[in-house]
GROMACS .gro file of C-alpha atoms in nm:
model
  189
    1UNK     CA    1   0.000   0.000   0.000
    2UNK     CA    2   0.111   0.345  -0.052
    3UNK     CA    3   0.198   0.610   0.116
    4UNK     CA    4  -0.151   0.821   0.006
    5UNK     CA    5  -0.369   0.521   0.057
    6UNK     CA    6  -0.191   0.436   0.387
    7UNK     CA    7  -0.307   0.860   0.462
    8UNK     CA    8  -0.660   0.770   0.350
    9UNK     CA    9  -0.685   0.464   0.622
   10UNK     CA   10  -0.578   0.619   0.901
   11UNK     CA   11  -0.811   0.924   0.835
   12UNK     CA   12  -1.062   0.692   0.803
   13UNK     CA   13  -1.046   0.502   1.139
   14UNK     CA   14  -0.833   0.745   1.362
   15UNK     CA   15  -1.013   0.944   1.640
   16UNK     CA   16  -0.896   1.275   1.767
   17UNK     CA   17  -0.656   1.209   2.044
   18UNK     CA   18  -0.476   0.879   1.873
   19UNK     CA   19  -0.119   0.834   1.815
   20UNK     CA   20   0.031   0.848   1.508
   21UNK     CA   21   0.332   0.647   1.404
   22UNK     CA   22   0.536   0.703   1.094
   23UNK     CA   23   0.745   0.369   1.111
   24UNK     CA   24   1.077   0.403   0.881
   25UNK     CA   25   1.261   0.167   0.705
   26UNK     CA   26   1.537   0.191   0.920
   27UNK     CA   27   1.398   0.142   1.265
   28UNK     CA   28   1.272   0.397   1.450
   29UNK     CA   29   0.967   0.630   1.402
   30UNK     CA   30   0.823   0.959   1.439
   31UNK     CA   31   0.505   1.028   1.652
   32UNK     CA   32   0.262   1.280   1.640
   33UNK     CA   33  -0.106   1.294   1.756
   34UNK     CA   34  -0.409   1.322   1.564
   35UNK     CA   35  -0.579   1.626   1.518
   36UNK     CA   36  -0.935   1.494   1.305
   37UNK     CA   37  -0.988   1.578   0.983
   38UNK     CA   38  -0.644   1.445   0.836
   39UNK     CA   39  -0.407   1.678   1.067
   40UNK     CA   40  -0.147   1.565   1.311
   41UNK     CA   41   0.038   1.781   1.584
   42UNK     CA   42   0.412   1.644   1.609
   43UNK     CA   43   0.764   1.776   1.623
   44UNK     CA   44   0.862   1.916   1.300
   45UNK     CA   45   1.133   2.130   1.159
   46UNK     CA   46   1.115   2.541   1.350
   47UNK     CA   47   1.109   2.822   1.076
   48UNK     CA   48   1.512   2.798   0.964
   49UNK     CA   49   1.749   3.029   0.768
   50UNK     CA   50   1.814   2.940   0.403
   51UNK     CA   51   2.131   2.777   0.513
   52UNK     CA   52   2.011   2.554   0.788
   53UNK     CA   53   1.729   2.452   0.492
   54UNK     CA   54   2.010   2.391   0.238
   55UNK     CA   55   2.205   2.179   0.482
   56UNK     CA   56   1.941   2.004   0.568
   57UNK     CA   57   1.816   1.942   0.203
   58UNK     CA   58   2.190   1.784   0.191
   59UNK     CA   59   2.147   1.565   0.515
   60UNK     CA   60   1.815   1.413   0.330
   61UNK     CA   61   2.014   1.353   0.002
   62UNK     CA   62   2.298   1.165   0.187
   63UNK     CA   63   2.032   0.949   0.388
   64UNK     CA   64   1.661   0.955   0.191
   65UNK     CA   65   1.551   0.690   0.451
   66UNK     CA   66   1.503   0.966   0.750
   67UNK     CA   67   1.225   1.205   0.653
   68UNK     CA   68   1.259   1.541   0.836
   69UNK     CA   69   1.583   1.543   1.026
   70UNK     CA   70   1.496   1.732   1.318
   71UNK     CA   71   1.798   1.891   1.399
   72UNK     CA   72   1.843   2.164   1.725
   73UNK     CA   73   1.521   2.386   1.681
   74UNK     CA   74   1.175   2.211   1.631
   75UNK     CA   75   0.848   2.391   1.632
   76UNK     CA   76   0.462   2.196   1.737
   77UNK     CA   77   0.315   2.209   1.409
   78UNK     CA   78  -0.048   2.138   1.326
   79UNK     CA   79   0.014   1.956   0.980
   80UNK     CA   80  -0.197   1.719   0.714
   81UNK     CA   81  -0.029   1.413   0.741
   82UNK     CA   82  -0.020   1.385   0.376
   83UNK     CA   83   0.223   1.685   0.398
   84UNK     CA   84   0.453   1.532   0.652
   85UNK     CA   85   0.751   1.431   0.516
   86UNK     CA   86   0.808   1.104   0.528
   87UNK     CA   87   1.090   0.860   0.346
   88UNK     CA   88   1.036   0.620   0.083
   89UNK     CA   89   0.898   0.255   0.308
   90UNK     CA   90   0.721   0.452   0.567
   91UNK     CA   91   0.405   0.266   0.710
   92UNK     CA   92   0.150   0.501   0.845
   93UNK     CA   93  -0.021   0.405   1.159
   94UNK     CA   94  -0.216   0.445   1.483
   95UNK     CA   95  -0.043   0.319   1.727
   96UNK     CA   96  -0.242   0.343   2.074
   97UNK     CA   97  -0.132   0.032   2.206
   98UNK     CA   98   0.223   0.075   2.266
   99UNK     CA   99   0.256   0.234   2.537
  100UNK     CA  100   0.107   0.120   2.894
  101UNK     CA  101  -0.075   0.471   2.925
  102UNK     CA  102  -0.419   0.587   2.962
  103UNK     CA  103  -0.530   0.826   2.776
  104UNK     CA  104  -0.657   1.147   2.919
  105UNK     CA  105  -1.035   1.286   2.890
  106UNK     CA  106  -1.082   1.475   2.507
  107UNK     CA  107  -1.040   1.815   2.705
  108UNK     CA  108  -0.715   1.749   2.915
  109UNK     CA  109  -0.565   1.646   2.541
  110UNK     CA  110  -0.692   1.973   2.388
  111UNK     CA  111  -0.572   2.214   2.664
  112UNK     CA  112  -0.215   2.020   2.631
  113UNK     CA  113  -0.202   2.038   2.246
  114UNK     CA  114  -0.355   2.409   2.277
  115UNK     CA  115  -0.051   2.545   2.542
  116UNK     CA  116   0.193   2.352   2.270
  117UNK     CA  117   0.118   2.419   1.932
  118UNK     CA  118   0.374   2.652   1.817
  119UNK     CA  119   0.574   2.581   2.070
  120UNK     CA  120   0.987   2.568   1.960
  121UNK     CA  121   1.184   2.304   2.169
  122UNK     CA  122   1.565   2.188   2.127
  123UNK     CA  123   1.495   1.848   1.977
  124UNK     CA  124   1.716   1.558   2.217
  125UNK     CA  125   1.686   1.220   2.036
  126UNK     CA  126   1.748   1.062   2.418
  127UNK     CA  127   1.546   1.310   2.620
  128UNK     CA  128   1.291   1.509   2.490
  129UNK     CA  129   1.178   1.386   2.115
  130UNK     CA  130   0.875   1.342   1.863
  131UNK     CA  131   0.745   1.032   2.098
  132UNK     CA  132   0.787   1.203   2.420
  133UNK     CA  133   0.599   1.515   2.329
  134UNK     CA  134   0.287   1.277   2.172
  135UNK     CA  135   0.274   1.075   2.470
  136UNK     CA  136   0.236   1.336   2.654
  137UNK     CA  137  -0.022   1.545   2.477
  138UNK     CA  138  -0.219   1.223   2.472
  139UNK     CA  139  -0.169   1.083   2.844
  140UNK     CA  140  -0.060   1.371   3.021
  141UNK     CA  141   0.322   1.173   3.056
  142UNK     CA  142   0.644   1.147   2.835
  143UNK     CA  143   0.732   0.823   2.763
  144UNK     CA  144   0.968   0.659   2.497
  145UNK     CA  145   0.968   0.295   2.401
  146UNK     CA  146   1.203   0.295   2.061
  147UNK     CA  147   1.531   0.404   2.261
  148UNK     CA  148   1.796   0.099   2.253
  149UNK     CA  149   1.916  -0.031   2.595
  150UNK     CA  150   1.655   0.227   2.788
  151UNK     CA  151   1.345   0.107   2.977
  152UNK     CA  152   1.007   0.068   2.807
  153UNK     CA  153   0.706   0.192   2.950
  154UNK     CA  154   0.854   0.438   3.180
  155UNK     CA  155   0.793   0.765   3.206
  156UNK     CA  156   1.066   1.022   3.119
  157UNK     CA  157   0.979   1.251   3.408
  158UNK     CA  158   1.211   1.594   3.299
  159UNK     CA  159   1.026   1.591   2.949
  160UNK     CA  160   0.668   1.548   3.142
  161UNK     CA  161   0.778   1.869   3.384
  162UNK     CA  162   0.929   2.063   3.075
  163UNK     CA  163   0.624   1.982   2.881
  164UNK     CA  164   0.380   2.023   3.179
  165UNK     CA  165   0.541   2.403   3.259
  166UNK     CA  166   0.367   2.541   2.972
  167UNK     CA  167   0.025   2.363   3.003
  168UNK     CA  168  -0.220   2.577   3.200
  169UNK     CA  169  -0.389   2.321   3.472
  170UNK     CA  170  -0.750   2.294   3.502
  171UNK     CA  171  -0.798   2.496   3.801
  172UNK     CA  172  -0.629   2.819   3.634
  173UNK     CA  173  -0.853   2.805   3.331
  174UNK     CA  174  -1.159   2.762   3.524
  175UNK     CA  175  -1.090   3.053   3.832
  176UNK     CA  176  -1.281   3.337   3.836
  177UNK     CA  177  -1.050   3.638   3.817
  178UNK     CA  178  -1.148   3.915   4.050
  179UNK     CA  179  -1.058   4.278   4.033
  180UNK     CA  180  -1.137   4.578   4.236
  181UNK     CA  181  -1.305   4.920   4.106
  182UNK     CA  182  -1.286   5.261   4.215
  183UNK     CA  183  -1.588   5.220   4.474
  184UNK     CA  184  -1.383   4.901   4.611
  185UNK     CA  185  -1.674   4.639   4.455
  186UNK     CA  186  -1.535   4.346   4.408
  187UNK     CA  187  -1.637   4.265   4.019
  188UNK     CA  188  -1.603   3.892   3.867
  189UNK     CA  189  -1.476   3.772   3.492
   0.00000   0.00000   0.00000
């Protein structure tokens, strides 16, 4: 199956909220989340200078098997997935099962993907990557299963925090925010 009937399947059958794998032919993949309506939110290359674009245009050249190469800067981008770059092999997938998280309530994943979207982060293949970020929009914890010799299934805690810093929690969207006026009424909003 191809690539544009592989996007047609998973628009098909994913629900907002899933996760998305992009498997590559050379063993590891890129994760995003779906967004409905063929988007996905994942890590994806910041805005770059004309040479950062040229070298990476190079980079994919030497090795067409990697897709984007997120390199230093990444921005949350809300993207079609039949726009995300992917290499020649790819399989296109949801991939809820593997990881040994919940996922959270529709609203907890919105506020999470709202406070992140546009977001730029210093990409860290070990630390704080593609998988991490999805994870978390969609649980509420980083995790990363595809790292060699490191622990499946557990959380990457300094991602979650980092992450979690720039989420807004329940309780501070829903407060009433109270101000005084000149003839000391206290006035709600």
């Amino acid at each position: 199956m191809d690539y544009k009937e592989q996007v047609e399947q998973v628009v098909s059958s994913a629900q907002f909220g899933d996760l998305i794998e992009f498997s590559y032919p050379i063993g590891y993949s890129h994760w995003g989340v779906y967004d409905g309506d063929g988007y996905v939110i994942h890590f994806a290359v910041a805005d770059e200078t004309q040479v950062m674009s040229s070298f990476r245009g190079f980079l994919q050249t030497v090795f067409p098997v990697c897709g984007d190469l997120l390199l230093g800067e990444t921005k949350i981008r809300r993207q079609l997935l039949s726009e995300v770059n992917v290499p020649k092999g790819a399989r296109l997938l949801v991939s809820n099962s593997r990881h040994t998280l919940q996922p959270s309530p529709e609203n907890e994943i919105r506020q999470r993907r709202d406070a992140l979207l546009d977001q730029e982060f210093t990409y860290k293949v070990l630390t704080f990557n593609c998988e991490h970020f999805a994870t978390f929009v969609r649980s509420g914890k980083a995790m990363c299963n595809q790292i060699p010799g490191k622990p499946k299934n557990k959380e990457c805690v300094e991602a979650t925090e980092q992450f979690s810093s720039l989420v807004p929690s329940y309780t501070e969207l829903s407060m009433p925010i109270f101000t005084f006026s000149q003839e000391n009424c206290v006035e709600f909003h």
